[in-house]
């Protein structure tokens, strides 16, 4: 009897980060548009620390977000493990 072994990549090894604005939310699926107008599709991971209602709030706020995601081979959407509001412009210290 032969055992079939499959390598399952650790999400931490393949994790990527994208920035943009959420333009569409449909349950656990959402679309992100970056500054250049490129679109990316994501599915919220089961272990993500937020729910689809949180995605809707971020969409309605029109706030830029940071998405930590991993590829999903054979799928058109990546798996989003975390989505947080992001302020790209850091506050500068006041000049004296």
mmCIF file of C-alpha atoms in Angstrom:
data_model
loop_
_atom_site.group_PDB
_atom_site.id
_atom_site.type_symbol
_atom_site.label_atom_id
_atom_site.label_comp_id
_atom_site.label_asym_id
_atom_site.label_seq_id
_atom_site.Cartn_x
_atom_site.Cartn_y
_atom_site.Cartn_z
ATOM 1 C CA UNK A 1 0.000 0.000 0.000
ATOM 2 C CA UNK A 2 1.412 3.394 -0.989
ATOM 3 C CA UNK A 3 0.649 6.564 0.865
ATOM 4 C CA UNK A 4 0.002 9.709 -1.149
ATOM 5 C CA UNK A 5 1.822 12.602 0.467
ATOM 6 C CA UNK A 6 1.051 16.221 -0.297
ATOM 7 C CA UNK A 7 3.017 19.238 0.786
ATOM 8 C CA UNK A 8 0.815 21.928 2.239
ATOM 9 C CA UNK A 9 2.493 25.321 2.295
ATOM 10 C CA UNK A 10 2.520 27.190 5.559
ATOM 11 C CA UNK A 11 0.527 30.424 4.984
ATOM 12 C CA UNK A 12 3.274 32.365 6.774
ATOM 13 C CA UNK A 13 5.723 31.277 4.052
ATOM 14 C CA UNK A 14 3.587 32.673 1.237
ATOM 15 C CA UNK A 15 1.920 35.647 2.937
ATOM 16 C CA UNK A 16 1.772 38.838 0.873
ATOM 17 C CA UNK A 17 0.500 42.338 1.611
ATOM 18 C CA UNK A 18 -1.677 44.565 -0.576
ATOM 19 C CA UNK A 19 -2.991 48.087 -0.008
ATOM 20 C CA UNK A 20 -6.074 49.700 -1.474
ATOM 21 C CA UNK A 21 -9.739 50.546 -1.009
ATOM 22 C CA UNK A 22 -12.488 47.935 -0.766
ATOM 23 C CA UNK A 23 -14.989 48.636 -3.545
ATOM 24 C CA UNK A 24 -17.248 45.580 -3.338
ATOM 25 C CA UNK A 25 -18.267 43.203 -0.548
ATOM 26 C CA UNK A 26 -20.382 40.102 -1.070
ATOM 27 C CA UNK A 27 -20.511 37.977 2.072
ATOM 28 C CA UNK A 28 -16.907 36.827 2.656
ATOM 29 C CA UNK A 29 -15.699 37.925 -0.790
ATOM 30 C CA UNK A 30 -14.385 41.380 -1.575
ATOM 31 C CA UNK A 31 -12.596 43.421 -4.230
ATOM 32 C CA UNK A 32 -9.680 45.726 -3.525
ATOM 33 C CA UNK A 33 -8.598 48.535 -5.858
ATOM 34 C CA UNK A 34 -5.091 49.964 -5.471
ATOM 35 C CA UNK A 35 -3.787 53.463 -6.293
ATOM 36 C CA UNK A 36 -3.053 52.459 -9.907
ATOM 37 C CA UNK A 37 -6.617 51.189 -10.400
ATOM 38 C CA UNK A 38 -5.673 47.499 -10.412
ATOM 39 C CA UNK A 39 -8.330 45.167 -8.996
ATOM 40 C CA UNK A 40 -7.722 42.133 -6.789
ATOM 41 C CA UNK A 41 -10.257 39.613 -5.492
ATOM 42 C CA UNK A 42 -10.112 38.084 -2.031
ATOM 43 C CA UNK A 43 -11.995 35.579 0.100
ATOM 44 C CA UNK A 44 -11.884 36.146 3.841
ATOM 45 C CA UNK A 45 -10.171 33.225 5.600
ATOM 46 C CA UNK A 46 -12.078 31.294 8.247
ATOM 47 C CA UNK A 47 -9.400 32.230 10.798
ATOM 48 C CA UNK A 48 -9.469 35.963 9.969
ATOM 49 C CA UNK A 49 -10.040 38.203 13.012
ATOM 50 C CA UNK A 50 -12.984 39.990 11.365
ATOM 51 C CA UNK A 51 -16.289 39.201 9.684
ATOM 52 C CA UNK A 52 -17.888 40.317 6.422
ATOM 53 C CA UNK A 53 -19.792 43.039 8.304
ATOM 54 C CA UNK A 54 -16.419 44.580 9.198
ATOM 55 C CA UNK A 55 -15.509 44.553 5.499
ATOM 56 C CA UNK A 56 -18.726 46.431 4.721
ATOM 57 C CA UNK A 57 -17.862 49.091 7.316
ATOM 58 C CA UNK A 58 -14.419 49.556 5.778
ATOM 59 C CA UNK A 59 -15.972 49.784 2.313
ATOM 60 C CA UNK A 60 -18.531 52.387 3.391
ATOM 61 C CA UNK A 61 -15.804 54.439 5.092
ATOM 62 C CA UNK A 62 -13.783 54.468 1.856
ATOM 63 C CA UNK A 63 -10.694 54.023 3.982
ATOM 64 C CA UNK A 64 -7.476 52.536 2.676
ATOM 65 C CA UNK A 65 -6.812 49.059 4.052
ATOM 66 C CA UNK A 66 -3.905 46.661 4.319
ATOM 67 C CA UNK A 67 -4.712 43.066 3.344
ATOM 68 C CA UNK A 68 -2.447 40.207 4.435
ATOM 69 C CA UNK A 69 -3.130 37.364 2.035
ATOM 70 C CA UNK A 70 -1.912 34.091 0.610
ATOM 71 C CA UNK A 71 -2.406 32.736 -2.892
ATOM 72 C CA UNK A 72 -5.053 30.095 -3.542
ATOM 73 C CA UNK A 73 -3.711 27.930 -6.382
ATOM 74 C CA UNK A 74 -6.346 27.258 -9.013
ATOM 75 C CA UNK A 75 -8.652 29.997 -7.695
ATOM 76 C CA UNK A 76 -9.277 33.521 -8.959
ATOM 77 C CA UNK A 77 -9.283 35.020 -5.457
ATOM 78 C CA UNK A 78 -6.519 35.076 -2.857
ATOM 79 C CA UNK A 79 -7.199 34.142 0.763
ATOM 80 C CA UNK A 80 -7.276 37.208 3.051
ATOM 81 C CA UNK A 81 -6.048 36.347 6.543
ATOM 82 C CA UNK A 82 -6.260 39.897 7.907
ATOM 83 C CA UNK A 83 -7.699 43.240 6.794
ATOM 84 C CA UNK A 84 -6.970 46.411 8.746
ATOM 85 C CA UNK A 85 -7.468 50.117 8.169
ATOM 86 C CA UNK A 86 -4.213 51.713 7.104
ATOM 87 C CA UNK A 87 -2.936 55.284 7.191
ATOM 88 C CA UNK A 88 -0.318 55.483 4.467
ATOM 89 C CA UNK A 89 0.845 58.972 5.478
ATOM 90 C CA UNK A 90 2.616 58.838 8.820
ATOM 91 C CA UNK A 91 2.179 61.858 11.030
ATOM 92 C CA UNK A 92 5.220 64.099 10.916
ATOM 93 C CA UNK A 93 6.545 65.540 14.183
ATOM 94 C CA UNK A 94 5.626 69.174 14.602
ATOM 95 C CA UNK A 95 8.361 71.618 13.681
ATOM 96 C CA UNK A 96 9.582 73.923 16.410
#
